[in-house]
mmCIF file of C-alpha atoms in Angstrom:
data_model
loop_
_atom_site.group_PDB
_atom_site.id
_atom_site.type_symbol
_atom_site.label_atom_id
_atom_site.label_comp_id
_atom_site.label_asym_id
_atom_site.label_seq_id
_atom_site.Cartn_x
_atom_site.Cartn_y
_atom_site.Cartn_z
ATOM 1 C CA UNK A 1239 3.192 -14.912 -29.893
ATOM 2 C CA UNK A 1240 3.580 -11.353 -30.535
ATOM 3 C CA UNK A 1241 0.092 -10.608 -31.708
ATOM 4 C CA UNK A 1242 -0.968 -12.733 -28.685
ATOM 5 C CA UNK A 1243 0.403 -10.868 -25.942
ATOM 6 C CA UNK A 1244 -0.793 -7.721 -27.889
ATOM 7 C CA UNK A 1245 -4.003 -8.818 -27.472
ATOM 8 C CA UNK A 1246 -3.738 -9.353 -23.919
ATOM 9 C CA UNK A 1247 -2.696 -6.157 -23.387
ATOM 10 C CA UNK A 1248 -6.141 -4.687 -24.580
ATOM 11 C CA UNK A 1249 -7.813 -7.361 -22.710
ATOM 12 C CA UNK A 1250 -6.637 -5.816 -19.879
ATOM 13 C CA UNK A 1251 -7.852 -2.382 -20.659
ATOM 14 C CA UNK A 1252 -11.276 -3.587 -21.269
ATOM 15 C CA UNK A 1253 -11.847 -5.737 -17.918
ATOM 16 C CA UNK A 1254 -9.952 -2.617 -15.668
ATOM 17 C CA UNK A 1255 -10.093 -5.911 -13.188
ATOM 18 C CA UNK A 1256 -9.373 -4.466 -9.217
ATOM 19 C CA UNK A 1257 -6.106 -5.582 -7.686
ATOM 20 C CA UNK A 1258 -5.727 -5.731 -4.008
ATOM 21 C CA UNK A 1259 -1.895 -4.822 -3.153
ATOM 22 C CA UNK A 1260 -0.251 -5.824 -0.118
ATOM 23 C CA UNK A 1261 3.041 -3.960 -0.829
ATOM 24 C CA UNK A 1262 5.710 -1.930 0.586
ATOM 25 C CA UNK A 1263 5.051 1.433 1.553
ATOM 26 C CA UNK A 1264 7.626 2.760 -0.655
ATOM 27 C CA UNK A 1265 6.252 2.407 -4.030
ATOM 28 C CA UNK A 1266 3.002 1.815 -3.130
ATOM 29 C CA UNK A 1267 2.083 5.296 -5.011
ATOM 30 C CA UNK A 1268 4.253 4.186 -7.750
ATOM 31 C CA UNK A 1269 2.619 1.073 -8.153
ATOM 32 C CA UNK A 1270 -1.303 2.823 -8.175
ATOM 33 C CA UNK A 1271 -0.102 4.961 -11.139
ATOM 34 C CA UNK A 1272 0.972 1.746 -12.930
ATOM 35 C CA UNK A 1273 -1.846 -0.105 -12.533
ATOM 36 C CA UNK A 1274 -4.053 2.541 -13.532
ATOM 37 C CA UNK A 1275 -1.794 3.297 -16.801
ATOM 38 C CA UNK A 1276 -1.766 -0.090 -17.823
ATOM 39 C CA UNK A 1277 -5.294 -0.324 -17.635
ATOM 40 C CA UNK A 1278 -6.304 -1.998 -14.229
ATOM 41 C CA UNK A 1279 -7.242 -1.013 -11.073
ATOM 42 C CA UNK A 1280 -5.442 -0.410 -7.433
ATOM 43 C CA UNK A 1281 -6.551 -1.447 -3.797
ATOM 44 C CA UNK A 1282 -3.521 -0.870 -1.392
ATOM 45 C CA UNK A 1283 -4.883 -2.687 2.042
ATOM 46 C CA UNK A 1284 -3.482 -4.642 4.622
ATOM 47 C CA UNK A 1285 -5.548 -3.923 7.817
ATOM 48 C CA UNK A 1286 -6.332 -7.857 9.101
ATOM 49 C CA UNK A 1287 -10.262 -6.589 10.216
ATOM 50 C CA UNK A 1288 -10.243 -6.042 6.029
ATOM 51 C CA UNK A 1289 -7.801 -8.810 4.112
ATOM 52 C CA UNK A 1290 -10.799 -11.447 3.597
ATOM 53 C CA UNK A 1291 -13.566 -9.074 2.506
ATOM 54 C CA UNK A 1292 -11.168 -6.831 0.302
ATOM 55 C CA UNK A 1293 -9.686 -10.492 -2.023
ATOM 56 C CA UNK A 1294 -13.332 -11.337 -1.949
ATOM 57 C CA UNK A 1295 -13.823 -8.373 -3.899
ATOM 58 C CA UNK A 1296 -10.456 -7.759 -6.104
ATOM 59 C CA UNK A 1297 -10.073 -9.858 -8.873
ATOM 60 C CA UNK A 1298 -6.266 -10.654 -8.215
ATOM 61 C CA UNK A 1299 -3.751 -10.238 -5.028
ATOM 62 C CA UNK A 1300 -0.330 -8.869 -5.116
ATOM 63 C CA UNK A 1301 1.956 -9.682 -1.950
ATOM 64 C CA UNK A 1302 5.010 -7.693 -1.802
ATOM 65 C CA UNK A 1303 7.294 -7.810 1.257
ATOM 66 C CA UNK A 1304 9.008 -5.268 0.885
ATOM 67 C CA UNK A 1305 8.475 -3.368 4.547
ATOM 68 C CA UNK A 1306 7.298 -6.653 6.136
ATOM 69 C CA UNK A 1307 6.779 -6.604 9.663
ATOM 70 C CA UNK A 1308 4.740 -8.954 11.820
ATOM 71 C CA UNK A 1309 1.419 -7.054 11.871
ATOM 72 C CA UNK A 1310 1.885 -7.279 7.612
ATOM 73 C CA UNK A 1311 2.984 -10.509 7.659
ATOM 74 C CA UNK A 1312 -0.566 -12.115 9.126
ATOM 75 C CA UNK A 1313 -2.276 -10.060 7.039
ATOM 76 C CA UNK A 1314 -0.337 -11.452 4.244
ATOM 77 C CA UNK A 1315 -0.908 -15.086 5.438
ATOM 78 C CA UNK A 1316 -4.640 -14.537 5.956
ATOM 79 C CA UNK A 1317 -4.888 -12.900 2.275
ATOM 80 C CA UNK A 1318 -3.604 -15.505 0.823
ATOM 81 C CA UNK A 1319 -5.293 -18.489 2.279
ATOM 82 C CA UNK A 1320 -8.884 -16.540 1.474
ATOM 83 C CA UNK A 1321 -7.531 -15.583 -2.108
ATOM 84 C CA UNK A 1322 -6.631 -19.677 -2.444
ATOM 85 C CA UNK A 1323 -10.105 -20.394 -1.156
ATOM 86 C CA UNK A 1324 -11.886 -18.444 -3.848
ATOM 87 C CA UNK A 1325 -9.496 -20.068 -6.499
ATOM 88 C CA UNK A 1326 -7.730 -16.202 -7.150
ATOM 89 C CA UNK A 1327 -4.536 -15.659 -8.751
ATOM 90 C CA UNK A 1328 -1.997 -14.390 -6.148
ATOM 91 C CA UNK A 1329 1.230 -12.990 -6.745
ATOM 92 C CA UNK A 1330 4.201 -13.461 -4.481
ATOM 93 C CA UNK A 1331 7.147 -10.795 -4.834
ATOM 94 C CA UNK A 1332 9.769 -11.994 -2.381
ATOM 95 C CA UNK A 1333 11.887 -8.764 -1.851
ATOM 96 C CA UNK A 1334 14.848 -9.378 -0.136
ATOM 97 C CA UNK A 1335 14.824 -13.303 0.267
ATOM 98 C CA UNK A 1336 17.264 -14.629 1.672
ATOM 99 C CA UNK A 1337 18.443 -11.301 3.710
ATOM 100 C CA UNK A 1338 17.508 -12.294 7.806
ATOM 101 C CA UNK A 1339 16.012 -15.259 9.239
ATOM 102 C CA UNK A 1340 12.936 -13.214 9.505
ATOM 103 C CA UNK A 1341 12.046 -12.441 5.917
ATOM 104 C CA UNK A 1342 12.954 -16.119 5.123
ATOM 105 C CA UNK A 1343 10.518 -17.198 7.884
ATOM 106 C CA UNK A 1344 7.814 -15.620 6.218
ATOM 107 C CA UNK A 1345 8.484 -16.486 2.842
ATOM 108 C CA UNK A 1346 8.663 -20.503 3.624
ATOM 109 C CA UNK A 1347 5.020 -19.903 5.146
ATOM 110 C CA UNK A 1348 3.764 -17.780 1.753
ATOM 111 C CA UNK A 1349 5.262 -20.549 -0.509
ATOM 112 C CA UNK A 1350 2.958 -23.023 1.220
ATOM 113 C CA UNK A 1351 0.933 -21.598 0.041
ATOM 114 C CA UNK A 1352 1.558 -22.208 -3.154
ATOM 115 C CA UNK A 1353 1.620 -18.569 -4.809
ATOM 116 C CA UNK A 1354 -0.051 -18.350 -8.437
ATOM 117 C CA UNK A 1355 3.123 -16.469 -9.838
ATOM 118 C CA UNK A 1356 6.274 -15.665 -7.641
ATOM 119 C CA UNK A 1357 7.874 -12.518 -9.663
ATOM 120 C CA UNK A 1358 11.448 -11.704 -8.113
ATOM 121 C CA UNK A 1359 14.959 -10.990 -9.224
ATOM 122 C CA UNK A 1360 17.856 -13.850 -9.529
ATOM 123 C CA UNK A 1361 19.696 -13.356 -6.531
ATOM 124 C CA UNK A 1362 15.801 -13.535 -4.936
ATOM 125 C CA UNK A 1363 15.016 -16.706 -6.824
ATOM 126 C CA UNK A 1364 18.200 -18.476 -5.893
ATOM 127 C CA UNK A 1365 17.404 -17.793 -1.891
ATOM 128 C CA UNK A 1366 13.899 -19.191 -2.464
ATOM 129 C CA UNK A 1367 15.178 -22.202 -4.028
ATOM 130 C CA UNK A 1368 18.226 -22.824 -1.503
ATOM 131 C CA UNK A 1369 20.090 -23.036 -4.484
ATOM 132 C CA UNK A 1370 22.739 -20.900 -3.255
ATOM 133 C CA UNK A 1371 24.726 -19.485 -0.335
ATOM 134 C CA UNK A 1372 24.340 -16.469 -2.143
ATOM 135 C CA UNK A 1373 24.057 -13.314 0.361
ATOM 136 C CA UNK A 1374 21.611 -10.788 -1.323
ATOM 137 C CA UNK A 1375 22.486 -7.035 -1.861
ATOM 138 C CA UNK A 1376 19.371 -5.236 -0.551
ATOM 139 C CA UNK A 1377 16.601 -5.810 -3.035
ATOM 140 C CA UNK A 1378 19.147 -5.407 -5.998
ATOM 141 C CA UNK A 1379 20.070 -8.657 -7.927
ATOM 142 C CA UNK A 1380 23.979 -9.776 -7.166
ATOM 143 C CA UNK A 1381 23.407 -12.724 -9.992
ATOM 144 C CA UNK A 1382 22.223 -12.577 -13.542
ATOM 145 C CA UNK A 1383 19.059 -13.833 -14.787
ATOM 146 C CA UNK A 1384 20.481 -17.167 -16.544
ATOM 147 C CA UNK A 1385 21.862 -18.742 -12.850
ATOM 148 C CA UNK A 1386 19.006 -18.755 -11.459
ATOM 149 C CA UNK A 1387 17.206 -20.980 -14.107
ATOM 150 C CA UNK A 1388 17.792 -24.419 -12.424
ATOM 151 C CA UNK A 1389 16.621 -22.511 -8.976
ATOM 152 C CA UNK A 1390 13.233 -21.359 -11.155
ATOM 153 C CA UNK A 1391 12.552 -24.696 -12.192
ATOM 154 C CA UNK A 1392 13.066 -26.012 -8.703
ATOM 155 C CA UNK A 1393 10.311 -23.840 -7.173
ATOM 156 C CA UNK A 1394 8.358 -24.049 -10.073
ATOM 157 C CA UNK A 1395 8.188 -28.071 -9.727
ATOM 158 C CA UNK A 1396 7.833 -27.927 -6.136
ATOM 159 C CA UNK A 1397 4.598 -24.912 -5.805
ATOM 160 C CA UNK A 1398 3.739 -24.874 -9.013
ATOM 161 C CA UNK A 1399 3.746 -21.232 -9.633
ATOM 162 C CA UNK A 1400 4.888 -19.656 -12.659
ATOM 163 C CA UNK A 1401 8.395 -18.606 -11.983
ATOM 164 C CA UNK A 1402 9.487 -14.930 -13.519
ATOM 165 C CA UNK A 1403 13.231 -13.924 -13.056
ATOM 166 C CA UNK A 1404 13.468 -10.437 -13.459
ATOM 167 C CA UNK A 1405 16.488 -8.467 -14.784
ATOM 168 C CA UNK A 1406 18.425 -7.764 -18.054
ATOM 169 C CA UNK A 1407 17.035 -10.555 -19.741
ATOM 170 C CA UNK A 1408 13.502 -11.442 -18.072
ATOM 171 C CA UNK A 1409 13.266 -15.476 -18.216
ATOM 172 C CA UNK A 1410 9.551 -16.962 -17.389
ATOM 173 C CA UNK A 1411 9.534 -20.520 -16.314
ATOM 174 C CA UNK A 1412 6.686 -22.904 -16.413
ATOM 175 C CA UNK A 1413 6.782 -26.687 -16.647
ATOM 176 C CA UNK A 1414 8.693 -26.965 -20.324
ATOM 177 C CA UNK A 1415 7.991 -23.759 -21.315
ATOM 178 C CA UNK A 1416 10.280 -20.551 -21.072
ATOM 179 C CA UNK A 1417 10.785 -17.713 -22.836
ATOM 180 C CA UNK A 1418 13.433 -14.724 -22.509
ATOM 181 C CA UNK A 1419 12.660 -11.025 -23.147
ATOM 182 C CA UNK A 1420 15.201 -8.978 -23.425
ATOM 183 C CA UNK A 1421 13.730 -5.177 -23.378
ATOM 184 C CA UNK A 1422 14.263 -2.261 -20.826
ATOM 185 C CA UNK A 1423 16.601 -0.010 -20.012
ATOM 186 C CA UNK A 1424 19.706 0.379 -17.397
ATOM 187 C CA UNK A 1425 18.178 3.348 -16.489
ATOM 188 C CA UNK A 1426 15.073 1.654 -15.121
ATOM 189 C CA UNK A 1427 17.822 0.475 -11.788
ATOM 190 C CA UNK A 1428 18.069 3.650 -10.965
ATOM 191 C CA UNK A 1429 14.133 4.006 -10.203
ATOM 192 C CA UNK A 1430 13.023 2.496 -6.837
ATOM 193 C CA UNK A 1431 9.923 0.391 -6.882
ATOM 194 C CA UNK A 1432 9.848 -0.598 -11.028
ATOM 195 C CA UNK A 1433 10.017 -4.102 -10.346
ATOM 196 C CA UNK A 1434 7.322 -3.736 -7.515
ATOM 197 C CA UNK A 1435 5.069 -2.199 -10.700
ATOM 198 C CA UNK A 1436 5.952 -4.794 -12.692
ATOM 199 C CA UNK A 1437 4.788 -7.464 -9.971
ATOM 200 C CA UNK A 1438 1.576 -5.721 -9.784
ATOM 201 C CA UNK A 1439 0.915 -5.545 -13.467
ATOM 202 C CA UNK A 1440 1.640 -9.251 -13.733
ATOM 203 C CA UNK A 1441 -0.948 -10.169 -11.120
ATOM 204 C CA UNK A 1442 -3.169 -7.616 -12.931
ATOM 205 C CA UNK A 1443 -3.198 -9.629 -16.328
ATOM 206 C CA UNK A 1444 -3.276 -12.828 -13.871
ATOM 207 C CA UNK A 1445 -6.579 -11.873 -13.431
ATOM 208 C CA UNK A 1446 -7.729 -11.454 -16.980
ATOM 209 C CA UNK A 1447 -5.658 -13.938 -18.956
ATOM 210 C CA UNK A 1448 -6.435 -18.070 -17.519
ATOM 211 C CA UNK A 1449 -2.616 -19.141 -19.204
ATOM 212 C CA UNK A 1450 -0.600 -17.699 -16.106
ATOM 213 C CA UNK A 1451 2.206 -17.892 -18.413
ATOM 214 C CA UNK A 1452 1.067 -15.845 -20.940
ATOM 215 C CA UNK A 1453 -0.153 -13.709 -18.246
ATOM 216 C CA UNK A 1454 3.511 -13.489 -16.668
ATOM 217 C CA UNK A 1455 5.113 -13.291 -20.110
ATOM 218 C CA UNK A 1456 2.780 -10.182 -21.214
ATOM 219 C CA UNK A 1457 3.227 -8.157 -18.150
ATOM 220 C CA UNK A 1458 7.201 -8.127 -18.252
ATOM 221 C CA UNK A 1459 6.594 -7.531 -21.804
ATOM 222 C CA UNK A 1460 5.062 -4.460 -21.691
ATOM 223 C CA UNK A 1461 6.912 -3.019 -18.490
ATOM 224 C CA UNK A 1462 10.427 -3.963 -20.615
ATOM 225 C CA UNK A 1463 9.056 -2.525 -23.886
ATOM 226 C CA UNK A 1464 7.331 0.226 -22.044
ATOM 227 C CA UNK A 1465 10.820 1.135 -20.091
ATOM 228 C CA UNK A 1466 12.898 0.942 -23.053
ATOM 229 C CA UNK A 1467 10.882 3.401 -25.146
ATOM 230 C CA UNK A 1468 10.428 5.970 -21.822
ATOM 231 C CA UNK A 1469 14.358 5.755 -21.343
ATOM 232 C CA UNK A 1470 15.422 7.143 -24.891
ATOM 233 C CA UNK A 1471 13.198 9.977 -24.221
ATOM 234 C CA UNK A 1472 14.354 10.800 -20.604
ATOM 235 C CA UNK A 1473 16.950 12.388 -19.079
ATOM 236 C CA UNK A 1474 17.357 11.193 -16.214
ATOM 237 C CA UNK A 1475 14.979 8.505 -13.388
ATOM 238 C CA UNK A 1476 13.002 11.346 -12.239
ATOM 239 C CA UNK A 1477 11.906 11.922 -16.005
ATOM 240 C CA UNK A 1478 11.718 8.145 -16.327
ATOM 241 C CA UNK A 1479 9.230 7.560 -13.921
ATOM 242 C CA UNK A 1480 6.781 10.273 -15.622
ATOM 243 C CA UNK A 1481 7.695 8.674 -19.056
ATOM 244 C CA UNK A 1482 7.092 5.160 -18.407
ATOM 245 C CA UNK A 1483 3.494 5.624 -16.994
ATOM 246 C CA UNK A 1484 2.748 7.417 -20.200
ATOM 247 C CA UNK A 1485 4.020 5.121 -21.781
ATOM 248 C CA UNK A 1486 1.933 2.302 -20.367
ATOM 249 C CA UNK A 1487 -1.011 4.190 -20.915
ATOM 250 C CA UNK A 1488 -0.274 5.323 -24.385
ATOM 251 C CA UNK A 1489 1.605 2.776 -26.124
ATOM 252 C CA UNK A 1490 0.858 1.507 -29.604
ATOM 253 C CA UNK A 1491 0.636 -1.878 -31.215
ATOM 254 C CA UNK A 1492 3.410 -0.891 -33.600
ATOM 255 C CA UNK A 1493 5.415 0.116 -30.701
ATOM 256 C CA UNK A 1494 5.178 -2.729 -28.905
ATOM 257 C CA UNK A 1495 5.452 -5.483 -31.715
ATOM 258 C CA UNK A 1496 8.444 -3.675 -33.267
ATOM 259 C CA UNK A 1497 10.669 -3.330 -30.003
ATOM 260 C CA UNK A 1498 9.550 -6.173 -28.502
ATOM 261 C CA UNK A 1499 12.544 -8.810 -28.218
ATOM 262 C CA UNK A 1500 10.828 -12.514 -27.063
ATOM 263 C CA UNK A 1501 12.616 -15.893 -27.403
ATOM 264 C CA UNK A 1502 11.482 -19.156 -26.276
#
């Protein structure tokens, strides 16, 4: 599997595919670099006179709700129905679900749907799946990765996207298959926006690799790997963020297959 997801990662590099971003204006910056380290390519757009004609011509969409708001939020809607009609990957990143009646609104509408790849932490994954009463803590996870399995599986079955639970130990969910990686760094929480890069990156190798769950599983591979490697080098999250995009852009197949922790 190793070798595999290795491989993916040049794939990437050689198609530089064009991903159209709907994100938070927060990290969008943040999330260009990362896409251009790794190897793809960034459109940040959300004006509604532009959503259709800009999926037409990106290869994959990234919906990140960061800073939703209602003008956003149609031009989320009418993004995703156009990248469903062309038969694009779309990636859903559910930032704090489950926080106000509002953002919950919105996210019931986006899961119909049915998002390629929903990318988001536990406590996010839990409020999607009405698993729990569980009151989230901003955008920062208040559960670990491993109770929100039975929530992953739920939404998984229900919109058949492949379900990514982000945090210490990154667990992908599709169908039967799983598999936990357990790279990255504590330092990486102290960075705002990583996760939104990671969502991005995922939705960039969406668009390359045709097993979604490879796709998913490669992308939090090399943003954990990636992380892990920038940390020991950094001294602090304003190093970090330098670090990590070199890192993306630079890393090596021996440094990736030899820190790379996978289990299925």
């Amino acid at each position: 599997m190793k070798k595999i997801l290795w491989q993916h990662i040049q794939d990437l590099k050689k198609s530089v595919p064009l991903i159209h971003n709907i994100t938070n204006y927060v990290v969008m910056n943040n999330t260009a670099n990362a896409l251009l380290a790794a190897g793809a390519s960034p459109i940040m757009s959300h004006a509604q006179s532009e959503i259709e004609d800009m999926v037409s011509i990106c290869q994959a969409l990234v919906i990140n709700i960061g800073t939703l708001d209602e003008y956003w939020s149609i031009s989320m809607i009418k993004a995703a129905k156009k990248a469903n009609d062309l038969g694009k990957s779309w990636l859903l990143d559910p930032v704090g679900a489950g926080a106000t009646p509002y953002r919950n609104e919105i996210i019931a509408e986006l899961l119909e749907l049915k998002p390629t790849i929903i990318r988001a932490n536990a406590s996010e994954i839990m409020a999607l799946a009405k698993a729990s009463n569980l009151t989230t803590k901003g955008v920062d996870s208040t559960a670990e990765s491993t109770e929100a399995i039975e929530a992953a599986k739920s939404l998984n079955k229900e919109f058949g996207a492949v379900v990514c639970i982000s945090g210490e130990t990154d667990i992908i969910i599709d169908g039967h298959q799983k598999i936990s990686l357990k790279n990255g760094d504590a330092l990486m929480a102290k960075v705002t926006g990583l996760g939104c890069s990671a969502s991005a990156i995922t939705a960039a190798f969406a668009a390359v690799i045709d097993n979604k769950f490879e796709a998913t599983t490669t992308a939090m591979a090399l943003m954990g790997v990636c992380g892990e490697i920038a940390a020991k080098n950094s001294a602090g999250p304003g190093s970090l963020q330098l670090n990590l995009l070199d890192k993306l852009y630079n890393i090596t197949e021996e440094e990736f297959l030899s820190h790379l922790k996978i289990s299925e």
